[in-house]
Short mmCIF file of C-alpha atoms in Angstrom, two decimals:
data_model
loop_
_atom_site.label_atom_id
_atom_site.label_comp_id
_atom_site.label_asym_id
_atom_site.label_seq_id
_atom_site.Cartn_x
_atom_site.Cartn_y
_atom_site.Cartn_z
CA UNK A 27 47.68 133.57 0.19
CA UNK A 28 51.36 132.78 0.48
CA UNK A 29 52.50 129.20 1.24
CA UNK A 30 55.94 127.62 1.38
CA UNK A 31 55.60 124.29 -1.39
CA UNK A 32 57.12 121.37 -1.61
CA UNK A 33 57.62 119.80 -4.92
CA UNK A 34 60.47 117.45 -4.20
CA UNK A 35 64.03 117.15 -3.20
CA UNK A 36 65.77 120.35 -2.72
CA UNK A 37 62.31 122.12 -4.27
CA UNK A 38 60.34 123.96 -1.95
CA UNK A 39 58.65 127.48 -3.20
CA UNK A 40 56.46 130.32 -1.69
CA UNK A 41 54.18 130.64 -3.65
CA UNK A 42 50.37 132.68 -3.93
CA UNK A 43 47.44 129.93 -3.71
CA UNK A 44 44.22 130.11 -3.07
CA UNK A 45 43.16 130.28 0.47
CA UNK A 46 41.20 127.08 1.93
CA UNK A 47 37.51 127.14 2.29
CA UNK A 48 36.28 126.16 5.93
CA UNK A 49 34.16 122.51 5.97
CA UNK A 50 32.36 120.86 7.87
CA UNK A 51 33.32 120.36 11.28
CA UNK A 52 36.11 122.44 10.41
CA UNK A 53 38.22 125.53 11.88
CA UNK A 54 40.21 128.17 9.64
CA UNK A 55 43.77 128.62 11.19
CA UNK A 56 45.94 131.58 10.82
CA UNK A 57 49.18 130.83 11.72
CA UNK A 58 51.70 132.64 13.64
CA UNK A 59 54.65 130.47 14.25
CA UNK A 60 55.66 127.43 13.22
CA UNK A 61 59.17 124.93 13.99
CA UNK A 62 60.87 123.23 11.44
CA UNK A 63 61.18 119.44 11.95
CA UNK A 64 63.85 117.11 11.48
CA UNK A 65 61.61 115.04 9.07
CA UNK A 66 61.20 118.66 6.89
CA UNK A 67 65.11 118.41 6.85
CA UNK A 68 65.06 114.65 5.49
CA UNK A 69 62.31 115.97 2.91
CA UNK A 70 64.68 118.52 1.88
CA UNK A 71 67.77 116.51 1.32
CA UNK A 72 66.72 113.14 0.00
CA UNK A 73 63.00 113.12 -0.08
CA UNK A 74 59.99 112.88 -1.08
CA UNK A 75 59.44 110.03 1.85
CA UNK A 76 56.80 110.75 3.95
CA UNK A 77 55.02 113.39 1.27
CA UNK A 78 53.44 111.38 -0.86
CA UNK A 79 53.92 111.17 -4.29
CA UNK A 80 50.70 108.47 -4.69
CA UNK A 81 47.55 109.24 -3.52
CA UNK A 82 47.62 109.29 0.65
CA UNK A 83 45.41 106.42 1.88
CA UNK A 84 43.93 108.87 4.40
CA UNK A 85 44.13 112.25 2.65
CA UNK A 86 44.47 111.23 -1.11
CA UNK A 87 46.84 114.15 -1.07
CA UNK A 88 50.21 114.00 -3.45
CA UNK A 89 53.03 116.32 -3.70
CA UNK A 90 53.30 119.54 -4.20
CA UNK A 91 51.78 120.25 -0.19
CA UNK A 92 52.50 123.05 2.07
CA UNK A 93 54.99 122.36 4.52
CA UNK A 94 54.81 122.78 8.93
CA UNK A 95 52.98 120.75 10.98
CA UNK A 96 55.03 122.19 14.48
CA UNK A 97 52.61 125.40 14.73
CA UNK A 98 50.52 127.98 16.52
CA UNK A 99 47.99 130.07 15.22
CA UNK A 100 44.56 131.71 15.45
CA UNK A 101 41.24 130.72 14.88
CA UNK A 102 40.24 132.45 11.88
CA UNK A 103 36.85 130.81 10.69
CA UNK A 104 34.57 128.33 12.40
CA UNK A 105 32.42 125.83 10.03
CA UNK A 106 29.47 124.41 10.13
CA UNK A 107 28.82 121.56 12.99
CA UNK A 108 32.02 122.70 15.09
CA UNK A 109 30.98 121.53 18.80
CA UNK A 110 32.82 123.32 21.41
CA UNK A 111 33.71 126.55 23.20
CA UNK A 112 36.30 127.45 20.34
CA UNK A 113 36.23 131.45 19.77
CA UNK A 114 37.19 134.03 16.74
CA UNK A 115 40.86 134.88 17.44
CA UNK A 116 41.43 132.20 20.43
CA UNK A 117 45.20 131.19 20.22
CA UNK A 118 46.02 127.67 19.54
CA UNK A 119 48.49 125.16 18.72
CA UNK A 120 47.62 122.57 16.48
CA UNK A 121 48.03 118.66 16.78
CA UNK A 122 49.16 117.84 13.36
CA UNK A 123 48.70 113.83 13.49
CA UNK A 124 46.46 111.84 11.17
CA UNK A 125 44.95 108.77 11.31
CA UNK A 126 42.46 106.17 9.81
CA UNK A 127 39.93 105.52 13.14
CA UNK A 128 39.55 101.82 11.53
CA UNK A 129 42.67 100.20 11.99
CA UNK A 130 43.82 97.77 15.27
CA UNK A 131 45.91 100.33 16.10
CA UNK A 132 43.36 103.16 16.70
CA UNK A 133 40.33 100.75 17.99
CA UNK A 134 43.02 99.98 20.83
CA UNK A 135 43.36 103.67 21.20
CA UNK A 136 46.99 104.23 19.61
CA UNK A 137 46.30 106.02 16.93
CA UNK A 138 50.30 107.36 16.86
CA UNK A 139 51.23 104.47 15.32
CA UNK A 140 48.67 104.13 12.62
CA UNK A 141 49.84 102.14 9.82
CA UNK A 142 48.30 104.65 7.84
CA UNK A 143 48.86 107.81 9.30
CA UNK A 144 50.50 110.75 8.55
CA UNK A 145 51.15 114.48 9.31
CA UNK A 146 49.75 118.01 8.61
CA UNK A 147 51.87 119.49 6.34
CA UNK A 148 53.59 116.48 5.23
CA UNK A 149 50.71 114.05 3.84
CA UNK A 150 48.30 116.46 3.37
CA UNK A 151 48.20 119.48 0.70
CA UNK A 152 47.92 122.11 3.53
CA UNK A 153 50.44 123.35 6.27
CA UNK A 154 50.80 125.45 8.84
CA UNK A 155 53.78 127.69 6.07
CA UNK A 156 50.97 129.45 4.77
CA UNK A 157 48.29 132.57 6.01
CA UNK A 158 45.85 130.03 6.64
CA UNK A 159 45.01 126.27 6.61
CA UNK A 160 41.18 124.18 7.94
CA UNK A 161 41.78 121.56 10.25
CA UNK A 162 39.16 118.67 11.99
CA UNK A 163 38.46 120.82 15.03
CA UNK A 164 39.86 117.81 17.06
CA UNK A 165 43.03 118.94 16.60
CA UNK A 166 42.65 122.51 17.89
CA UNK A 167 44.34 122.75 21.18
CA UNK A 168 43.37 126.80 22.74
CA UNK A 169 46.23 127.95 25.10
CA UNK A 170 45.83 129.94 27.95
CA UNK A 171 46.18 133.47 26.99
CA UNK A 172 49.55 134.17 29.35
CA UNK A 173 51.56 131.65 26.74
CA UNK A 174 52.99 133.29 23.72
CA UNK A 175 52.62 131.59 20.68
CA UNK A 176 55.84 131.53 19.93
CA UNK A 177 56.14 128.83 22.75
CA UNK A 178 52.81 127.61 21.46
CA UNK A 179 54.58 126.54 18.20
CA UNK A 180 56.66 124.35 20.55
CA UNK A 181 53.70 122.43 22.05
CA UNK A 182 54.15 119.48 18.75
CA UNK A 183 57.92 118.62 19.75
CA UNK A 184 57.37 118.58 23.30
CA UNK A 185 55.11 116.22 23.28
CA UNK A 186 56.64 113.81 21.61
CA UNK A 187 59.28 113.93 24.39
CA UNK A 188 56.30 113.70 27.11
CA UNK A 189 54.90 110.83 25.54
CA UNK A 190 58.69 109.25 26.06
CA UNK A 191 58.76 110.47 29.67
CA UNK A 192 55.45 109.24 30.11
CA UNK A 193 56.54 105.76 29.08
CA UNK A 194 58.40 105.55 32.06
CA UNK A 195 55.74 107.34 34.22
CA UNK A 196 56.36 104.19 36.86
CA UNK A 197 60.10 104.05 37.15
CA UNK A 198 60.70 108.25 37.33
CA UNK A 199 60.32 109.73 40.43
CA UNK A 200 62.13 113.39 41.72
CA UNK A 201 64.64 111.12 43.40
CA UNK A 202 65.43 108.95 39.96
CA UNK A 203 69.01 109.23 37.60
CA UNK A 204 68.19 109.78 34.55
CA UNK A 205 70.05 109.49 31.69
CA UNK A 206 69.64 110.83 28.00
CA UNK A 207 71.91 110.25 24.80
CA UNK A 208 71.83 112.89 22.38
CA UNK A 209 71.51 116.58 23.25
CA UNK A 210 69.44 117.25 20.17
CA UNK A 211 66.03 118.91 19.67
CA UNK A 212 64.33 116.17 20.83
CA UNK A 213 66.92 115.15 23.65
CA UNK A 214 66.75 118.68 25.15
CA UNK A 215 62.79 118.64 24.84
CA UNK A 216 62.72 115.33 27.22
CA UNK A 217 65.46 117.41 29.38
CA UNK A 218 62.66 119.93 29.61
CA UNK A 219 59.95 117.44 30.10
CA UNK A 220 61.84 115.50 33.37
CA UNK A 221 62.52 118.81 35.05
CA UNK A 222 58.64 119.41 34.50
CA UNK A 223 57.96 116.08 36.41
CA UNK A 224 60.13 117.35 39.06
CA UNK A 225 62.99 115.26 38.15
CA UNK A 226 66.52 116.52 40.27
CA UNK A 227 69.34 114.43 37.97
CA UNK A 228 68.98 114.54 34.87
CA UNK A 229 72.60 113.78 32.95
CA UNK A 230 73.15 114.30 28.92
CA UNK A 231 75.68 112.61 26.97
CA UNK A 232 76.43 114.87 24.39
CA UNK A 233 79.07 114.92 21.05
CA UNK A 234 79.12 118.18 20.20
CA UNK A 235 80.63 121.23 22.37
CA UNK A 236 77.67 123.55 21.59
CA UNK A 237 74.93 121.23 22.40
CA UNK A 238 76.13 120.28 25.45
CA UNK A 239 76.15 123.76 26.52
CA UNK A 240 72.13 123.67 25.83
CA UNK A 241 71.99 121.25 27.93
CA UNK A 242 73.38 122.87 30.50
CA UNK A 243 71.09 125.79 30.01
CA UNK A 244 68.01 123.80 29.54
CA UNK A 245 68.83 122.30 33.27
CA UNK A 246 71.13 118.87 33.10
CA UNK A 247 72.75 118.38 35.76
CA UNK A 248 75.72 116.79 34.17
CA UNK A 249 76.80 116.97 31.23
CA UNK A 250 79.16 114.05 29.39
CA UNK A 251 81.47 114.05 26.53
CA UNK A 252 81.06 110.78 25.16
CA UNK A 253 84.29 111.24 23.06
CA UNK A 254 86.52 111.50 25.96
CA UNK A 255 84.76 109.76 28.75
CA UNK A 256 83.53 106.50 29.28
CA UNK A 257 79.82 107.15 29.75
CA UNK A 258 78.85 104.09 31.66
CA UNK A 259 81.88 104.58 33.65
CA UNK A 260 80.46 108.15 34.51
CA UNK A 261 77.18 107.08 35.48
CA UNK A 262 78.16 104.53 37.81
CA UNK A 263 80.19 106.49 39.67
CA UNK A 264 77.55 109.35 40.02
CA UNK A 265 75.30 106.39 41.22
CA UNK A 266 78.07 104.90 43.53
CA UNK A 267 77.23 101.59 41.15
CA UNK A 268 73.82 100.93 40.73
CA UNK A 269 73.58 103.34 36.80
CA UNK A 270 71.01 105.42 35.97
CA UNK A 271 66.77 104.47 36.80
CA UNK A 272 65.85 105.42 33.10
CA UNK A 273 67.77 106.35 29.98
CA UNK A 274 66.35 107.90 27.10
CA UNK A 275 68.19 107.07 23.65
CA UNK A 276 67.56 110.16 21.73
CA UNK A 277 70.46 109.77 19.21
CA UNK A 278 70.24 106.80 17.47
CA UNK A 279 73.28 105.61 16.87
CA UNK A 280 74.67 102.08 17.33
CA UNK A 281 77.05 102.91 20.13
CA UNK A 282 74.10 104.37 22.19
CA UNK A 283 71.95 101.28 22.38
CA UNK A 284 74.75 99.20 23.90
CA UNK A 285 75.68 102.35 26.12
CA UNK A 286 72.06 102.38 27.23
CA UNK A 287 71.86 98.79 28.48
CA UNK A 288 75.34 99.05 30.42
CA UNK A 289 74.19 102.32 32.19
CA UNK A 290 71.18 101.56 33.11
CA UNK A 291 70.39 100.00 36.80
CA UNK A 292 69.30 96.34 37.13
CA UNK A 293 65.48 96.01 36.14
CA UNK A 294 65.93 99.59 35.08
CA UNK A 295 63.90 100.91 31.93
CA UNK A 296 65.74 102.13 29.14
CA UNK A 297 63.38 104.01 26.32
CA UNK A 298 64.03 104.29 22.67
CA UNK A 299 63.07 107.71 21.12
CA UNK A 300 65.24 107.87 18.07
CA UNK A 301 64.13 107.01 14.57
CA UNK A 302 66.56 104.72 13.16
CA UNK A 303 68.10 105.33 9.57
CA UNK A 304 69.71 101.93 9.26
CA UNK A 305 69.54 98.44 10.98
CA UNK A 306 71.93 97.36 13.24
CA UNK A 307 73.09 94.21 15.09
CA UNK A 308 71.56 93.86 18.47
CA UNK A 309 72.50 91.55 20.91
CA UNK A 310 70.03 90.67 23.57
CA UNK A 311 71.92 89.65 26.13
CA UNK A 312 72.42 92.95 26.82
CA UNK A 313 69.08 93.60 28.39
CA UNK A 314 68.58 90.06 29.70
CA UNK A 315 71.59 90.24 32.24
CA UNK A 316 69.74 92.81 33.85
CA UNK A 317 66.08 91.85 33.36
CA UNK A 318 66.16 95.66 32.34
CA UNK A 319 63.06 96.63 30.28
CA UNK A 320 63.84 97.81 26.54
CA UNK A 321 60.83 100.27 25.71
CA UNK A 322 60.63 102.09 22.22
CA UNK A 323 57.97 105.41 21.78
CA UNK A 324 56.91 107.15 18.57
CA UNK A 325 54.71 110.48 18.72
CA UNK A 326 52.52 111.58 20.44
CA UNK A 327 48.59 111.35 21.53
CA UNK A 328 45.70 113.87 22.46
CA UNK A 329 46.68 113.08 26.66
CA UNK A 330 50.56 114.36 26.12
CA UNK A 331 49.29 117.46 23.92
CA UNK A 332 47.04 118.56 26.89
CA UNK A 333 49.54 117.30 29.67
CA UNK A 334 52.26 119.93 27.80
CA UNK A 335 50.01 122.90 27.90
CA UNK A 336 49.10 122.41 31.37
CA UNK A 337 52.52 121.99 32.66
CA UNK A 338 53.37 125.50 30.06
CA UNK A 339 50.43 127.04 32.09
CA UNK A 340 52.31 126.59 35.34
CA UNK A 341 55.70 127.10 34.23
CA UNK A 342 56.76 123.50 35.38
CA UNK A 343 57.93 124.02 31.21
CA UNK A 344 59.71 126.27 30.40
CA UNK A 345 59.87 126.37 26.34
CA UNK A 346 61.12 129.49 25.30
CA UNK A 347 64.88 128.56 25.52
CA UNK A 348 64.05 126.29 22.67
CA UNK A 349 63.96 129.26 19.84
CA UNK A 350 67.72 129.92 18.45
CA UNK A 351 66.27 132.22 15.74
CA UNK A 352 63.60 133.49 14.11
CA UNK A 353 63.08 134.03 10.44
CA UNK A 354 60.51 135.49 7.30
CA UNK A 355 58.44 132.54 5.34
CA UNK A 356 60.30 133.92 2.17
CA UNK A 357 63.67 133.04 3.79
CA UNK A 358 62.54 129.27 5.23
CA UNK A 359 64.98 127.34 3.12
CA UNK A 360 68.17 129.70 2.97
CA UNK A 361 67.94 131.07 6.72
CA UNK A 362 65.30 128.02 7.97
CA UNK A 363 65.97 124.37 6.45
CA UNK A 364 70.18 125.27 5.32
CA UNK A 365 70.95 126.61 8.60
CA UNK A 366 69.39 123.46 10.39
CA UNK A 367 71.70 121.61 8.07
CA UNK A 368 74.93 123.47 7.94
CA UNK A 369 74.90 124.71 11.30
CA UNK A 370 72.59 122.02 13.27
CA UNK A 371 74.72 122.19 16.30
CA UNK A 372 74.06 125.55 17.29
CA UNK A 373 70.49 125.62 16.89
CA UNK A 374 67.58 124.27 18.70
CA UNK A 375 63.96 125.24 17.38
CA UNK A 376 64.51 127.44 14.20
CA UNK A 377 61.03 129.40 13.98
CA UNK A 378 59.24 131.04 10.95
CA UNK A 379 57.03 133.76 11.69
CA UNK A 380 54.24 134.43 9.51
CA UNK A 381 53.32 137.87 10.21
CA UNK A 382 56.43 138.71 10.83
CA UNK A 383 55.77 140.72 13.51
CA UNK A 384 58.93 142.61 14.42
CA UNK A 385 58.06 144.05 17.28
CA UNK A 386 56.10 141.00 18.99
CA UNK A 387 59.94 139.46 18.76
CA UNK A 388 61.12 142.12 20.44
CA UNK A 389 58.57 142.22 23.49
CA UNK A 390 58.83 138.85 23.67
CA UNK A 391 62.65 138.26 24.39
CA UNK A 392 62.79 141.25 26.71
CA UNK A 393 60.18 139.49 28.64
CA UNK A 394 62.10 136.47 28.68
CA UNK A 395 64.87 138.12 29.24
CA UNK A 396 64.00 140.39 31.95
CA UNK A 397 61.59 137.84 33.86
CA UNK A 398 62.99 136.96 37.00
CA UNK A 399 66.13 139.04 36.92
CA UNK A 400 64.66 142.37 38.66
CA UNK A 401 63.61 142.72 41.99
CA UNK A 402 60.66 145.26 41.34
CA UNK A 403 57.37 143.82 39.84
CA UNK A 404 57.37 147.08 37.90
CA UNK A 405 59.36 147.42 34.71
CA UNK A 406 58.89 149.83 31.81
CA UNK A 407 60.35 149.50 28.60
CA UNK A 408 60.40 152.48 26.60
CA UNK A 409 61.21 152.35 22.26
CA UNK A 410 61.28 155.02 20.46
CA UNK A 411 60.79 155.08 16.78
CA UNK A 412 61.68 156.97 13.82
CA UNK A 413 58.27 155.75 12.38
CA UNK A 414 55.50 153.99 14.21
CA UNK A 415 54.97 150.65 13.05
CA UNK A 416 51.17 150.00 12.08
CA UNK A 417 51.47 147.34 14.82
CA UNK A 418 50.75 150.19 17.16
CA UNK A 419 47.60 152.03 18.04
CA UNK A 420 48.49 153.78 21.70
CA UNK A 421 51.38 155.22 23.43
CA UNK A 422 50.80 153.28 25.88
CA UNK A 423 50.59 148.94 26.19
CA UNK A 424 51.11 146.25 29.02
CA UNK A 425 53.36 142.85 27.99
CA UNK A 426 53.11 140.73 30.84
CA UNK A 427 53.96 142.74 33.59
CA UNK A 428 56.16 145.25 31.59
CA UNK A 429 54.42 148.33 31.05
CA UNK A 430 55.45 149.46 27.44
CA UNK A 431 55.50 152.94 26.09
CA UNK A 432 55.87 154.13 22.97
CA UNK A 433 58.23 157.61 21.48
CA UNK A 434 57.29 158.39 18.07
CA UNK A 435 59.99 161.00 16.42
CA UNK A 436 60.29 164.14 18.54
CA UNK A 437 56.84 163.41 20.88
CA UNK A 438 57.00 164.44 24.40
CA UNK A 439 56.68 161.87 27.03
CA UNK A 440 52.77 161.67 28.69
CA UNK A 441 52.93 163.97 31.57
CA UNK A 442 50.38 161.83 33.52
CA UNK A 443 53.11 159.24 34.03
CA UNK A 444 55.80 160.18 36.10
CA UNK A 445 59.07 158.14 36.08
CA UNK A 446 60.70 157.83 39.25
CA UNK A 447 64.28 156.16 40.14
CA UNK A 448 64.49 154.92 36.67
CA UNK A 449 67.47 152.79 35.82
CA UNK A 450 68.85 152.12 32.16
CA UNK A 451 69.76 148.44 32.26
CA UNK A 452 70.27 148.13 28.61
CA UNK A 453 70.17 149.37 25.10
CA UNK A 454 69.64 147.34 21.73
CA UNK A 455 70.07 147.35 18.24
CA UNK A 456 66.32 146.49 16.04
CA UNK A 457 64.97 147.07 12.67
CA UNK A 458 63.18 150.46 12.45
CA UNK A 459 64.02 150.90 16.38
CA UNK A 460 66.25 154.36 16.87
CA UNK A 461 66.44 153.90 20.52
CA UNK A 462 65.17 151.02 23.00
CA UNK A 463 65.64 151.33 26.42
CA UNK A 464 64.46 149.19 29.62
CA UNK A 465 63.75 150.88 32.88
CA UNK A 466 62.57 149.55 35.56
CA UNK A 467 60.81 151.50 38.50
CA UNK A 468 61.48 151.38 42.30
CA UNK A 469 64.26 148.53 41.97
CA UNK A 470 67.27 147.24 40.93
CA UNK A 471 69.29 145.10 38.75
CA UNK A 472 70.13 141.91 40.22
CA UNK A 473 71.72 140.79 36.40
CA UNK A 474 71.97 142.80 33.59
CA UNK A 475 69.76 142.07 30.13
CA UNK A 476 71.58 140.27 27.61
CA UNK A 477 72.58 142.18 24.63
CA UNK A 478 69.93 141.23 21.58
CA UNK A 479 70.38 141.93 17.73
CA UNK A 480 67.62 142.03 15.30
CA UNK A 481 65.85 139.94 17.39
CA UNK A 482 68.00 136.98 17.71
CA UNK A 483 69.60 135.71 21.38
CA UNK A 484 73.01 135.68 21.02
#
């Protein structure tokens, strides 16, 4: 099977090895999608760190290992001694953490911060960059069939933001300011994760010009330039004094820690999310003046995995704004990890496919894009191809509530279905695609499609 290795810094390969046998108490996972991490990055550049070049105390795993441990997939293979209602071909997302089970940290039920622990596709030799990889069964999370697993790939990051939120369960309410610094990944994931929890003001100090326009689209309600206005300033004005309820420090810098504790309200909470590279001079005073609380979060556990999937099943989260492109495992490092690094500010949640399904993509972003922007609960989208792509078996296919059909070369349309007060909203350039059209039945445009390219939103 193909997997993407890691042998070192700035030496990762796709390579053929042998696919995994299933063990005990194990599930076979074929994965579909799968995020690249920031920690993949720091591998990249200047590692090995976290993939161990010594035997892992846990998984006795050294480099080379398959990388991914943000993915979705399928159940391929159930072992022996699985317990559960887990099914051939059931779509999951995978909870990637590892720990001992021995240490004081796990007896008191914290197993994210394991002194021991480690990651799926980091410390151990598999990863979800390959056709197929076992896992405990523990950490097989099925999804509801109605989310894609595209957005199932996003489940991993968007915890770890819950498990921030959730840190300040008490002190967020609808009615709280909130404040986040850094309009990252990870910052726009907890943007995501407050509007879930109903949260109305949300605000995002933000460098960079691109970013803050994410967080804009992910739904802050104000968005601040740190490099030409005085954040604190900002925030006590919106707050006519008092500062923000909660602030999330999501960059990690050492101007955000001291522009944390001067936002923030008296006895408000302010909650560390960032990994820190470096150590830096902290004085305390700056939370004692306030008797504000100084909280700091790493990971994730089993309660903010489910918590994200249920609030995906409702559509209190909305993930799917997250993916800025999709890519081929054989292009992971030139289109994948060098993008993330050359061009960081204009992506999000870089995601390789590993089937490589074309024409999933495509169904996928029309349904995101056309959701909610047509009056008519009827839509067809009609491609026609020069050659059918073995993805397809009818003329005919339902995505959501699109009803797709399918033109092969010079066939005639199905007589049975007559199309009535049809309306062209948009047309598209795709891979093998001669001509893609949306129509929609009975309705009418209320905004039109955006314009799509190969499958990436631009």
């Amino acid at each position: 099977m193909r997997a993407a290795r890691y042998y070192g810094k700035g030496d990762i390969r796709i390579e053929e090895i042998p696919e995994p046998a299933v063990g005990l108490g194990q599930i076979k996972i074929a994965p579909a999608f799968v995020g690249i991490c920031g920690t993949d990055l720091h591998e990249h550049l200047g590692g090995p760190t976290f993939c161990p070049t010594t035997p892992h105390p846990i998984t006795h795993d050294t480099i080379p290992v398959t990388f991914g441990h943000e993915f979705s997939g399928r159940i391929k293979e159930i072992g022996p001694g699985v317990q559960g209602n887990y099914k051939i071909g059931q779509a999951c997302a995978i909870r990637p953490t590892l720990f001992c089970g021995r240490c004081a940290a796990c007896g008191g039920g914290s197993e994210n911060v394991c002194p021991s622990g480690g990651f799926l596709g980091l410390s151990e030799g598999g990863g979800g960059l390959s056709e197929a990889i076992c896992v405990d069964a523990e950490r097989v999370f099925p999804i509801p069939s109605h989310i894609t697993l595209e957005d199932a790939a996003l489940v991993e990051p968007l915890s770890t933001s819950w498990h921030a939120v959730s840190a300040a369960a008490n002190e967020i309410s609808p009615d709280s300011v909130v404040l986040i610094f850094g309009g990252g990944p990870i910052g726009l994931a907890t943007v995501l994760c407050l509007k879930g929890k109903g949260v109305k003001e949300i605000i995002v100090s933000e460098v960079a010009a691109a970013r803050q326009d994410f967080a804009r689209r992910f739904g802050a309600t104000r968005v601040i330039g740190p490099t030409k206005n005085d954040v604190t300033k900002v925030v006590l004005e919106l707050t006519n004094g008092k500062g923000a309820d909660v602030v999330f420090d999501c960059a990690g810098v050492p101007s955000t820690i001291k522009g944390s504790c001067d936002a923030v309200r008296t006895k408000g909470t302010i909650v560390n999310v960032a990994i820190w590279e470096k150590e830096i001079a902290v004085n305390p005073n700056w939370i004692t003046w306030k008797e504000s609380c100084y909280k700091s979060v790493l990971g994730y556990q089993d309660v903010d995995f489910n918590a994200v999937i249920d609030k995906m099943a409702t559509g209190a989260i909305k993930p799917g704004c997250m993916i800025t492109r999709r890519i081929k495992l054989e292009n992971v490092v030139k289109d994948g990890i060098e993008a993330l690094i050359n061009d960081k500010e204009n992506h999000v949640k870089i995601l390789i496919d590993i089937d490589n399904n074309d024409l999933q993509h495509l169904l996928t972003d029309l349904g995101h894009l056309t959701q909610g922007s047509m009056t008519s609960s009827h839509r067809i989208l009609v491609l026609a191809f020069e050659e059918p792509p073995d993805v397809i078996r009818k003329e005919y296919g339902t995505y959501g509530d699109i009803l797709v059909r399918f033109v092969f070369g010079d066939a005639k349309p199905n007589p049975e279905v007559e199309i009535k007060k049809h309306q062209v909203l948009e047309s598209y350039e795709y891979p093998q695609l001669s001509e893609i059209s949306a129509i929609m039945i009975a309705g009418s445009s209320e905004t039109p499609v955006q314009n799509m390219l190969h499958g990436e939103m631009r």
